[in-house]
Tab-separated table of C-alpha atoms and ligand atoms in Angstrom:
chain	number	residue	atom	x	y	z
A	1	MET	CA	96.474	53.064	1.507
A	2	ALA	CA	94.502	50.669	1.671
A	3	ALA	CA	92.949	48.223	-1.260
A	4	ARG	CA	90.807	49.252	-3.050
A	5	LEU	CA	87.294	47.229	-5.195
A	6	TRP	CA	88.613	48.938	-8.309
A	7	GLY	CA	91.795	49.907	-8.509
A	8	SER	CA	93.472	47.964	-11.183
A	9	ARG	CA	92.693	50.169	-14.174
A	10	PHE	CA	94.062	53.212	-12.417
A	11	THR	CA	98.301	54.142	-12.628
A	12	GLY	CA	97.640	57.323	-10.519
A	13	SER	CA	95.546	57.232	-6.891
A	14	LEU	CA	93.072	59.521	-5.505
A	15	SER	CA	94.142	62.740	-4.267
A	16	LYS	CA	93.952	62.641	0.378
A	17	LEU	CA	91.104	65.505	-0.455
A	18	SER	CA	89.114	63.045	-2.719
A	19	GLU	CA	89.893	60.836	-0.451
A	20	LYS	CA	88.779	62.827	2.481
A	21	PHE	CA	85.491	64.092	0.119
A	22	THR	CA	84.756	60.634	-1.129
A	23	TYR	CA	85.530	58.209	2.007
A	24	SER	CA	82.184	56.966	3.381
A	25	ILE	CA	83.903	54.229	6.169
A	26	SER	CA	83.040	57.078	9.388
A	27	TYR	CA	79.159	57.152	8.783
A	28	ASP	CA	78.155	53.390	6.789
A	29	SER	CA	80.025	51.214	8.670
A	30	LYS	CA	76.675	51.035	10.778
A	31	LEU	CA	75.764	48.580	8.088
A	32	ALA	CA	77.946	45.714	8.828
A	33	LEU	CA	76.506	43.754	10.171
A	34	TYR	CA	73.556	44.008	7.330
A	35	ASP	CA	76.728	43.710	4.929
A	36	CYS	CA	78.122	40.709	6.463
A	37	MET	CA	74.038	38.357	6.495
A	38	ALA	CA	73.679	39.809	2.770
A	39	SER	CA	77.222	38.430	1.944
A	40	ILE	CA	76.701	35.061	3.893
A	41	ALA	CA	73.580	34.415	1.644
A	42	HIS	CA	74.830	35.683	-1.201
A	43	ALA	CA	78.293	33.430	-1.082
A	44	GLN	CA	75.918	30.660	0.343
A	45	MET	CA	73.709	30.974	-3.526
A	46	LEU	CA	77.137	30.799	-5.328
A	47	GLY	CA	78.167	27.463	-3.867
A	48	GLU	CA	74.670	26.374	-4.331
A	49	GLN	CA	74.264	27.080	-8.118
A	50	GLY	CA	77.702	25.576	-8.733
A	51	ILE	CA	78.903	29.266	-9.263
A	52	ILE	CA	81.891	28.732	-6.276
A	53	PRO	CA	83.281	25.249	-5.573
A	54	LYS	CA	81.570	24.777	-2.299
A	55	LYS	CA	84.573	24.622	-0.009
A	56	ASP	CA	84.979	28.434	-1.464
A	57	ALA	CA	81.143	29.106	-0.001
A	58	SER	CA	81.873	27.648	3.225
A	59	ALA	CA	84.953	29.864	3.900
A	60	LEU	CA	83.596	32.487	2.854
A	61	THR	CA	80.162	31.661	4.782
A	62	GLY	CA	82.619	30.842	8.268
A	63	GLY	CA	84.831	33.673	7.717
A	64	LEU	CA	82.103	35.846	7.116
A	65	LYS	CA	80.524	34.867	9.912
A	66	ILE	CA	83.525	35.476	12.337
A	67	LEU	CA	83.188	39.177	11.179
A	68	MET	CA	79.803	39.156	11.908
A	69	LYS	CA	80.235	37.917	15.704
A	70	SER	CA	83.338	40.547	16.014
A	71	VAL	CA	80.539	43.376	14.860
A	72	GLU	CA	77.778	42.098	16.798
A	73	ASP	CA	80.487	42.539	20.300
A	74	GLY	CA	81.549	45.671	19.277
A	75	LYS	CA	85.168	44.327	18.268
A	76	TYR	CA	85.648	44.686	14.636
A	77	VAL	CA	87.704	48.078	14.239
A	78	TYR	CA	86.951	49.971	11.062
A	79	ASP	CA	89.851	50.492	8.772
A	80	PRO	CA	89.166	54.441	8.493
A	81	SER	CA	91.383	54.120	4.858
A	82	SER	CA	89.369	51.782	3.836
A	83	GLU	CA	86.782	53.242	1.244
A	84	ASP	CA	83.410	52.236	2.813
A	85	VAL	CA	82.634	49.614	4.984
A	86	HIS	CA	82.032	47.078	2.570
A	87	THR	CA	85.953	47.243	1.043
A	88	ASP	CA	86.443	46.976	4.728
A	89	ILE	CA	85.083	43.605	5.288
A	90	GLN	CA	86.570	42.498	2.116
A	91	ILE	CA	89.498	43.492	3.346
A	92	LYS	CA	89.812	42.235	6.766
A	93	LEU	CA	87.687	38.595	4.795
A	94	LYS	CA	90.985	37.831	3.038
A	95	LYS	CA	93.557	38.803	5.876
A	96	LEU	CA	90.908	36.320	7.861
A	97	ILE	CA	90.446	33.285	4.731
A	98	GLY	CA	92.516	34.224	2.537
A	99	GLN	CA	92.408	33.381	-1.784
A	100	PRO	CA	88.901	32.246	-1.361
A	101	ALA	CA	87.659	35.881	-0.423
A	102	ASP	CA	88.661	37.041	-3.893
A	103	LYS	CA	85.359	35.004	-4.756
A	104	LEU	CA	82.286	37.207	-2.421
A	105	HIS	CA	82.362	39.570	-5.123
A	106	THR	CA	81.156	37.532	-8.446
A	107	ALA	CA	77.671	38.157	-9.720
A	108	ARG	CA	76.833	41.032	-7.627
A	109	SER	CA	78.286	45.095	-7.667
A	110	ARG	CA	78.696	47.825	-5.032
A	111	ASN	CA	75.246	49.359	-6.598
A	112	ASP	CA	73.450	46.112	-5.405
A	113	GLN	CA	75.423	45.196	-2.507
A	114	VAL	CA	74.898	48.621	-0.977
A	115	VAL	CA	70.902	49.236	-1.285
A	116	THR	CA	70.631	45.340	0.339
A	117	ASP	CA	72.440	46.849	3.030
A	118	VAL	CA	70.559	49.563	3.889
A	119	ARG	CA	66.888	47.911	2.854
A	120	LEU	CA	67.755	45.236	5.458
A	121	TYR	CA	69.595	48.197	7.900
A	122	CYS	CA	66.321	49.687	7.597
A	123	LEU	CA	63.616	46.871	7.734
A	124	ASP	CA	65.568	46.324	11.330
A	125	HIS	CA	65.063	49.562	12.498
A	126	LEU	CA	61.749	49.699	10.541
A	127	ASP	CA	60.565	46.784	13.188
A	128	ASN	CA	62.230	48.519	16.480
A	129	ILE	CA	60.415	51.870	15.456
A	130	ILE	CA	56.822	50.199	15.324
A	131	ALA	CA	57.194	48.249	18.278
A	132	LEU	CA	58.232	51.889	20.281
A	133	VAL	CA	55.189	53.220	18.509
A	134	GLU	CA	53.325	51.027	19.806
A	135	GLY	CA	54.930	51.339	23.308
A	136	PHE	CA	54.113	54.829	23.411
A	137	GLN	CA	50.513	53.364	22.721
A	138	ILE	CA	50.388	51.433	25.130
A	139	ALA	CA	51.340	53.952	27.848
A	140	LEU	CA	49.024	55.972	26.765
A	141	VAL	CA	45.953	53.679	26.933
A	142	ASN	CA	47.448	52.381	30.130
A	143	PHE	CA	47.300	56.604	31.568
A	144	ALA	CA	43.948	56.433	29.970
A	145	ASP	CA	42.457	54.003	31.783
A	146	LYS	CA	44.211	54.619	35.128
A	147	ASN	CA	42.541	58.055	34.809
A	148	GLN	CA	39.419	57.878	33.284
A	149	ASP	CA	37.509	60.484	35.612
A	150	VAL	CA	39.383	63.456	35.215
A	151	ILE	CA	37.963	66.364	33.224
A	152	ILE	CA	40.085	68.711	31.454
A	153	PRO	CA	38.965	72.207	29.612
A	154	ALA	CA	39.995	71.538	26.492
A	155	TYR	CA	40.746	74.838	23.635
A	156	THR	CA	40.089	75.541	20.548
A	157	HIS	CA	42.416	78.817	19.307
A	158	MET	CA	43.678	78.513	22.839
A	159	GLN	CA	40.278	79.540	24.341
A	160	SER	CA	38.532	77.442	26.944
A	161	ALA	CA	36.135	75.471	25.027
A	162	GLN	CA	34.441	72.766	26.040
A	163	VAL	CA	35.184	69.796	29.010
A	164	VAL	CA	36.376	66.293	27.857
A	165	LEU	CA	37.296	63.387	30.002
A	166	MET	CA	41.500	63.507	29.965
A	167	SER	CA	41.192	59.666	28.863
A	168	HIS	CA	39.990	61.249	25.556
A	169	GLN	CA	42.584	63.415	24.908
A	170	MET	CA	45.132	60.836	25.208
A	171	LEU	CA	43.506	58.418	23.469
A	172	ALA	CA	43.636	61.027	20.629
A	173	TYR	CA	47.351	60.465	20.991
A	174	VAL	CA	46.600	57.113	20.232
A	175	GLU	CA	44.867	57.590	17.653
A	176	MET	CA	47.658	59.948	15.599
A	177	LEU	CA	50.067	57.212	16.353
A	178	GLU	CA	48.007	54.667	14.782
A	179	ARG	CA	48.144	56.392	11.144
A	180	ASP	CA	51.986	56.892	12.035
A	181	LYS	CA	52.651	53.176	12.289
A	182	GLY	CA	50.703	51.938	9.557
A	183	ARG	CA	52.604	54.868	8.195
A	184	PHE	CA	55.360	53.022	8.934
A	185	GLN	CA	54.471	49.899	8.223
A	186	ASP	CA	53.604	50.436	4.596
A	187	ALA	CA	56.679	52.175	3.826
A	188	ARG	CA	58.300	48.060	5.780
A	189	LYS	CA	56.445	46.881	2.399
A	190	ARG	CA	57.832	48.473	-0.275
A	191	THR	CA	61.210	48.069	2.101
A	192	SER	CA	61.659	44.199	2.406
A	193	LEU	CA	62.453	43.904	-1.310
A	194	ASN	CA	65.825	41.667	-2.461
A	195	THR	CA	67.770	44.112	-4.554
A	196	LEU	CA	70.984	41.705	-4.774
A	197	GLY	CA	72.011	39.560	-7.665
A	198	ALA	CA	71.120	42.968	-9.629
A	199	CYS	CA	74.683	43.707	-9.733
A	200	ALA	CA	75.918	46.798	-11.716
A	201	LEU	CA	72.884	47.489	-13.618
A	202	ALA	CA	71.749	44.894	-16.165
A	203	GLY	CA	71.810	41.472	-13.657
A	204	THR	CA	74.296	38.910	-14.663
A	205	SER	CA	75.036	36.219	-17.171
A	206	LEU	CA	76.236	34.000	-14.541
A	207	PRO	CA	73.526	30.879	-13.076
A	208	THR	CA	72.302	32.650	-9.858
A	209	ASP	CA	69.113	32.338	-8.259
A	210	ARG	CA	67.667	35.827	-6.665
A	211	ASP	CA	64.938	33.875	-5.352
A	212	TYR	CA	67.316	32.056	-3.270
A	213	VAL	CA	69.031	35.135	-1.355
A	214	THR	CA	65.361	36.454	-0.932
A	215	LYS	CA	64.129	33.389	1.149
A	216	LYS	CA	66.939	33.214	3.130
A	217	LEU	CA	67.227	37.583	4.440
A	218	GLU	CA	63.136	36.857	4.885
A	219	PHE	CA	62.963	39.555	2.202
A	220	ASP	CA	58.761	39.307	1.245
A	221	GLN	CA	60.196	39.484	-2.211
A	222	THR	CA	62.704	39.510	-5.044
A	223	SER	CA	63.247	42.757	-7.459
A	224	ALA	CA	61.737	42.320	-11.037
A	225	ASN	CA	63.978	45.154	-12.447
A	226	SER	CA	67.718	45.018	-12.115
A	227	ILE	CA	67.591	49.026	-13.220
A	228	ASP	CA	65.279	50.314	-10.766
A	229	SER	CA	66.977	48.015	-8.140
A	230	VAL	CA	69.730	50.040	-8.136
A	231	SER	CA	68.389	53.171	-8.563
A	232	ASP	CA	65.219	53.308	-6.363
A	233	ARG	CA	65.472	54.601	-3.250
A	234	ASP	CA	61.917	55.425	-2.556
A	235	PHE	CA	61.857	53.412	0.221
A	236	ILE	CA	64.299	55.801	2.670
A	237	ILE	CA	62.181	58.921	1.173
A	238	GLU	CA	59.406	56.833	2.453
A	239	ILE	CA	60.303	56.593	6.010
A	240	ALA	CA	62.156	59.999	6.402
A	241	SER	CA	58.563	60.737	5.390
A	242	ALA	CA	56.885	59.089	7.740
A	243	ALA	CA	59.537	59.763	10.570
A	244	ALA	CA	58.268	63.096	9.841
A	245	ILE	CA	54.587	62.932	10.105
A	246	THR	CA	55.280	61.341	13.662
A	247	GLY	CA	57.703	63.938	14.911
A	248	MET	CA	55.420	66.583	14.274
A	249	HIS	CA	52.617	64.827	15.508
A	250	LEU	CA	55.078	64.215	18.874
A	251	THR	CA	55.908	67.954	19.040
A	252	ARG	CA	52.113	68.873	19.298
A	253	ILE	CA	52.051	66.111	21.928
A	254	CYS	CA	54.601	67.887	23.886
A	255	GLU	CA	53.028	71.293	23.373
A	256	ASP	CA	50.017	70.237	25.378
A	257	TRP	CA	51.817	68.489	27.761
A	258	ILE	CA	54.164	71.920	28.168
A	259	LEU	CA	51.414	73.875	28.599
A	260	TRP	CA	49.498	71.559	30.889
A	261	VAL	CA	52.589	71.534	33.075
A	262	THR	CA	52.788	75.839	33.569
A	263	SER	CA	52.025	77.485	36.732
A	264	GLU	CA	49.571	79.146	34.960
A	265	PHE	CA	47.691	75.249	33.488
A	266	ASN	CA	49.068	73.616	36.554
A	267	PHE	CA	47.071	70.594	35.473
A	268	ALA	CA	50.012	67.857	35.815
A	269	SER	CA	53.574	67.323	36.822
A	270	ILE	CA	55.906	65.786	35.428
A	271	ASP	CA	58.856	62.802	36.551
A	272	ASP	CA	61.749	65.176	37.912
A	273	ALA	CA	63.735	62.511	35.473
A	274	PHE	CA	62.452	64.337	32.576
A	275	CYS	CA	63.236	67.881	33.822
A	276	THR	CA	65.983	70.022	34.752
A	277	GLY	CA	66.518	73.501	36.898
A	278	SER	CA	67.411	76.596	36.182
A	279	SER	CA	70.707	78.138	37.197
A	280	ILE	CA	69.662	80.744	38.757
A	281	MET	CA	66.049	80.539	39.684
A	282	PRO	CA	66.107	78.030	42.204
A	283	HIS	CA	62.210	77.425	41.885
A	284	LYS	CA	62.377	76.384	38.386
A	285	LYS	CA	61.078	73.153	37.047
A	286	ASN	CA	61.736	73.144	33.292
A	287	PRO	CA	60.189	70.113	30.802
A	288	ASP	CA	63.311	70.527	28.828
A	289	VAL	CA	63.446	66.986	27.527
A	290	LEU	CA	59.553	67.677	26.174
A	291	GLU	CA	60.900	70.695	24.248
A	292	LEU	CA	64.175	69.217	22.852
A	293	ILE	CA	62.145	66.910	21.019
A	294	ARG	CA	59.775	69.086	19.961
A	295	GLY	CA	63.372	71.190	18.903
A	296	THR	CA	65.074	68.275	17.811
A	297	ALA	CA	60.992	67.354	15.325
A	298	SER	CA	62.843	70.257	13.046
A	299	LYS	CA	65.122	68.062	11.492
A	300	PHE	CA	62.877	65.261	9.953
A	301	PRO	CA	61.325	67.862	7.521
A	302	GLY	CA	65.013	69.421	7.210
A	303	ARG	CA	66.457	65.527	6.604
A	304	LEU	CA	63.419	64.338	4.187
A	305	MET	CA	64.056	67.557	2.144
A	306	GLU	CA	67.540	66.783	1.907
A	307	LEU	CA	67.084	63.065	0.289
A	308	LEU	CA	64.083	64.486	-1.914
A	309	VAL	CA	66.389	66.914	-3.683
A	310	LEU	CA	69.253	64.269	-3.360
A	311	MET	CA	67.195	61.826	-5.260
A	312	LYS	CA	65.971	64.887	-7.442
A	313	ALA	CA	67.169	64.806	-11.238
A	314	LEU	CA	69.463	61.534	-10.730
A	315	PRO	CA	69.815	60.247	-13.916
A	316	SER	CA	69.173	56.365	-13.517
A	317	THR	CA	70.769	53.595	-11.877
A	318	TYR	CA	73.217	54.063	-8.789
A	319	ASN	CA	75.192	57.474	-8.938
A	320	ARG	CA	77.909	58.368	-6.148
A	321	ASP	CA	75.244	60.699	-4.958
A	322	MET	CA	73.245	58.003	-3.688
A	323	GLN	CA	76.194	57.466	-1.473
A	324	ILE	CA	74.868	60.648	0.551
A	325	ASP	CA	71.566	59.013	1.126
A	326	LYS	CA	73.070	57.407	4.543
A	327	PRO	CA	73.804	60.065	7.143
A	328	ALA	CA	70.081	61.339	6.792
A	329	LEU	CA	68.474	57.558	7.022
A	330	PHE	CA	70.688	56.796	10.095
A	331	ASP	CA	69.799	60.207	11.828
A	332	VAL	CA	66.164	59.891	10.890
A	333	VAL	CA	65.610	55.977	12.392
A	334	GLU	CA	67.573	56.800	15.447
A	335	THR	CA	66.302	59.453	16.175
A	336	ILE	CA	62.574	58.908	15.767
A	337	ALA	CA	63.287	55.717	17.695
A	338	ASP	CA	64.911	57.874	20.795
A	339	MET	CA	61.761	60.409	21.001
A	340	LEU	CA	59.158	57.329	20.832
A	341	GLU	CA	60.899	55.434	23.601
A	342	LEU	CA	61.079	59.138	25.590
A	343	MET	CA	57.423	59.718	24.930
A	344	ALA	CA	56.735	56.596	26.255
A	345	GLN	CA	58.280	57.015	29.884
A	346	VAL	CA	57.103	60.891	29.886
A	347	VAL	CA	53.459	59.577	30.010
A	348	ALA	CA	54.484	56.898	32.737
A	349	GLY	CA	55.061	59.984	34.738
A	350	ILE	CA	52.978	62.442	34.462
A	351	LYS	CA	50.946	63.284	37.748
A	352	ILE	CA	48.041	64.513	37.398
A	353	LYS	CA	46.835	67.326	39.936
A	354	LYS	CA	43.205	66.141	40.250
A	355	ASP	CA	41.785	68.897	42.850
A	356	ILE	CA	43.667	71.899	40.707
A	357	VAL	CA	41.781	70.971	37.684
A	358	LYS	CA	38.333	70.055	39.077
A	359	GLU	CA	38.418	74.071	40.318
A	360	ARG	CA	39.598	74.791	36.264
A	361	VAL	CA	36.554	72.847	34.782
A	362	LYS	CA	33.636	74.753	36.939
A	363	SER	CA	33.191	77.882	34.830
A	364	GLU	CA	29.621	77.816	33.400
A	365	TYR	CA	31.010	79.059	29.906
A	366	PHE	CA	32.221	75.425	29.400
A	367	PHE	CA	28.767	74.368	29.306
A	368	THR	CA	27.299	76.978	26.539
A	369	VAL	CA	26.679	74.220	23.941
A	370	ASP	CA	25.293	71.351	26.021
A	371	ILE	CA	22.234	74.713	26.873
A	372	LEU	CA	22.303	74.949	23.237
A	373	ASP	CA	21.864	71.493	22.582
A	374	TYR	CA	18.777	71.378	25.309
A	375	LEU	CA	16.669	73.983	24.121
A	376	ILE	CA	17.682	72.696	20.231
A	377	LYS	CA	16.062	69.291	21.860
A	378	LYS	CA	12.582	71.323	22.760
A	379	GLY	CA	11.716	73.022	19.288
A	380	VAL	CA	14.101	75.283	18.793
A	381	SER	CA	15.839	76.390	16.064
A	382	TYR	CA	19.925	76.369	16.163
A	383	ARG	CA	19.919	80.223	15.172
A	384	ASP	CA	17.213	80.868	18.069
A	385	ALA	CA	19.462	78.486	20.437
A	386	HIS	CA	22.608	80.286	19.754
A	387	ASP	CA	21.502	84.036	20.309
A	388	THR	CA	19.156	83.268	23.448
A	389	VAL	CA	23.119	81.411	24.878
A	390	GLY	CA	24.649	84.389	23.632
A	391	ALA	CA	22.501	87.217	25.494
A	392	MET	CA	23.024	84.656	28.379
A	393	VAL	CA	26.777	84.760	28.182
A	394	LYS	CA	26.995	88.708	27.975
A	395	GLU	CA	24.600	89.290	30.628
A	396	CYS	CA	26.604	87.197	32.828
A	397	LEU	CA	29.945	88.195	31.367
A	398	ASP	CA	28.686	92.335	32.178
A	399	HIS	CA	27.112	91.716	35.382
A	400	GLY	CA	29.466	88.565	36.529
A	401	ARG	CA	26.274	86.658	36.980
A	402	LYS	CA	26.133	83.007	36.884
A	403	ILE	CA	23.294	80.996	34.851
A	404	SER	CA	22.935	79.280	38.277
A	405	ASP	CA	21.501	81.652	40.155
A	406	MET	CA	19.427	83.116	37.873
A	407	PRO	CA	16.318	82.374	39.491
A	408	LEU	CA	13.376	80.034	36.732
A	409	GLY	CA	11.996	83.781	36.194
A	410	GLN	CA	14.734	85.242	34.803
A	411	LEU	CA	15.974	82.107	32.714
A	412	LYS	CA	12.392	82.051	31.245
A	413	LYS	CA	12.480	85.643	29.823
A	414	TYR	CA	15.303	84.314	28.033
A	415	SER	CA	13.394	81.504	26.471
A	416	MET	CA	10.257	80.123	27.454
A	417	HIS	CA	11.388	76.298	27.365
A	418	PHE	CA	13.960	76.669	29.720
A	419	GLU	CA	13.106	74.371	33.300
A	420	GLU	CA	14.712	73.929	36.449
A	421	ASP	CA	16.578	71.140	34.962
A	422	ILE	CA	18.340	73.071	32.965
A	423	LYS	CA	20.786	73.646	35.916
A	424	ASN	CA	21.922	70.277	35.901
A	425	LEU	CA	23.751	70.819	33.052
A	426	LEU	CA	26.023	73.341	34.269
A	427	LYS	CA	28.063	70.389	35.936
A	428	PRO	CA	31.327	68.867	34.035
A	429	GLU	CA	30.475	65.413	34.766
A	430	VAL	CA	27.088	65.841	33.028
A	431	SER	CA	28.432	67.390	29.862
A	432	VAL	CA	30.543	64.635	29.539
A	433	ARG	CA	27.851	62.296	30.037
A	434	VAL	CA	25.317	64.160	27.623
A	435	LYS	CA	27.569	63.422	24.987
A	436	LYS	CA	25.940	60.363	22.566
A	437	SER	CA	27.593	61.161	19.770
A	438	LEU	CA	29.767	58.600	18.462
A	439	GLY	CA	33.761	59.527	18.916
A	440	SER	CA	32.524	61.935	22.042
A	441	THR	CA	33.550	62.579	24.971
A	442	ASN	CA	31.260	60.332	26.573
A	443	PRO	CA	32.863	58.311	29.434
A	444	ASP	CA	30.988	55.093	28.918
A	445	MET	CA	32.004	55.218	24.527
A	446	VAL	CA	35.433	56.255	25.732
A	447	LYS	CA	35.451	53.167	27.884
A	448	VAL	CA	34.796	51.098	25.009
A	449	GLN	CA	37.523	52.904	23.224
A	450	ILE	CA	39.999	52.249	25.794
A	451	ASN	CA	39.389	48.228	26.121
A	452	LYS	CA	39.402	48.287	22.014
A	453	TRP	CA	42.941	49.725	22.650
A	454	LYS	CA	43.698	47.872	25.220
A	455	LYS	CA	43.033	44.293	23.390
A	456	ARG	CA	43.983	46.064	19.644
A	457	LEU	CA	48.086	47.004	21.576
A	458	LYS	CA	48.398	43.704	23.557
B	501	LIG	N1	80.041	53.867	-0.477
B	501	LIG	C1	79.628	53.575	-1.568
B	501	LIG	C2	77.446	53.851	-1.528
B	501	LIG	O1	76.983	53.794	-0.063
B	501	LIG	C3	79.258	52.723	-2.519
B	501	LIG	C4	79.343	52.155	-3.965
B	501	LIG	C5	79.745	52.585	-4.444
B	501	LIG	N2	79.548	51.814	-5.553
B	501	LIG	C6	80.558	52.613	-7.220
B	501	LIG	N3	80.171	52.182	-8.034
B	501	LIG	N4	81.831	53.479	-7.158
B	501	LIG	O2	77.009	54.399	-2.538
């Protein structure tokens, strides 16, 4: 049995099953690096404040740096009989530097230690996630930039509706991701809080300098209330919530692209690096990576719910329940990071089937709203224009006709406002070009947006 940080008042020992059930070393070892970092700052503060002798502070710092290096090099071996990563590091430090190790836990408790470690872990991963969101945005903007001439059908209710620039669609994803990034950045603000020094829950009578530790660990602020410091896990829930929304966005993007690569849509192909074949149907190329991103995203709302239920109705301060926020947190941040990185790779490998897409935007039904607007510009009311175009569509559907084939005389029967120029509207390039409203799919406006994003994301 490994030494514990709390053994002295006990005569008996934890049952084997209790050990198995309560030990967290199997998952909280992911905090090792952050535990060393926080302990180094803490030890330096203890030395600076004269709470422990300077030479002990240097011994602690020296030993912790050695342990930190072995964690970074992947050489640190976790002892499964240690209760948690904090205990394991404490034991290894004692072996390494001897007696001064016993002074490290002065003016702190695992309650403030664990939440501080988790905050450092989150900050590191949030920075990575924010960079990955941006990486995906950049990949989308590059794609939009390279394919500015491509016009695709767009859908509502999954029924063909109007034509848009493919770039416009890509920039729609960029907007969604910008909000996602904002949510992670916002969560980061509340995560960047030094909680170390709150001790068990009430603070300490020792003359600590908490702001010193805040500066050393590059936190933005020092927590103001020791009870809240050890109680609060909101920041984890916020991160899980931001990940759940981002994950939901990724599934919608995946779904669009999965449709694009079906033989029915056939707008594009995905690079072989992200697809697999079928064991029985030799012709198949399945978009497995996109499907698995869509599928795996289901875990985010589950993990978010798990964290909310975990924290619900917990009394103030630290409760052991809080230990199991970690599997959920680690799973969320690691999975969302992988997904974002993959998405950026997938978009770089999308090839548009330009000739096929060109055929798909020829139907005149895509342009009915433009004809409607034509009549409105000539003073016709919206309702009358809708009825007129509706009657034309019915005639075309019933008799397999095209508006472009109707002689002017016939067009005039629908509305005396029609002139030959109405036929100019029946082209996809014109349909995107005539859009004028801010944020529309007009190619000039989309170009402005592409340039704006290129500048912003640099
Ligand atoms: N492994 C524990 C956790 O992650 C450490 C804190 C235990 N603190 C305590 N007072 N029992 O929450």
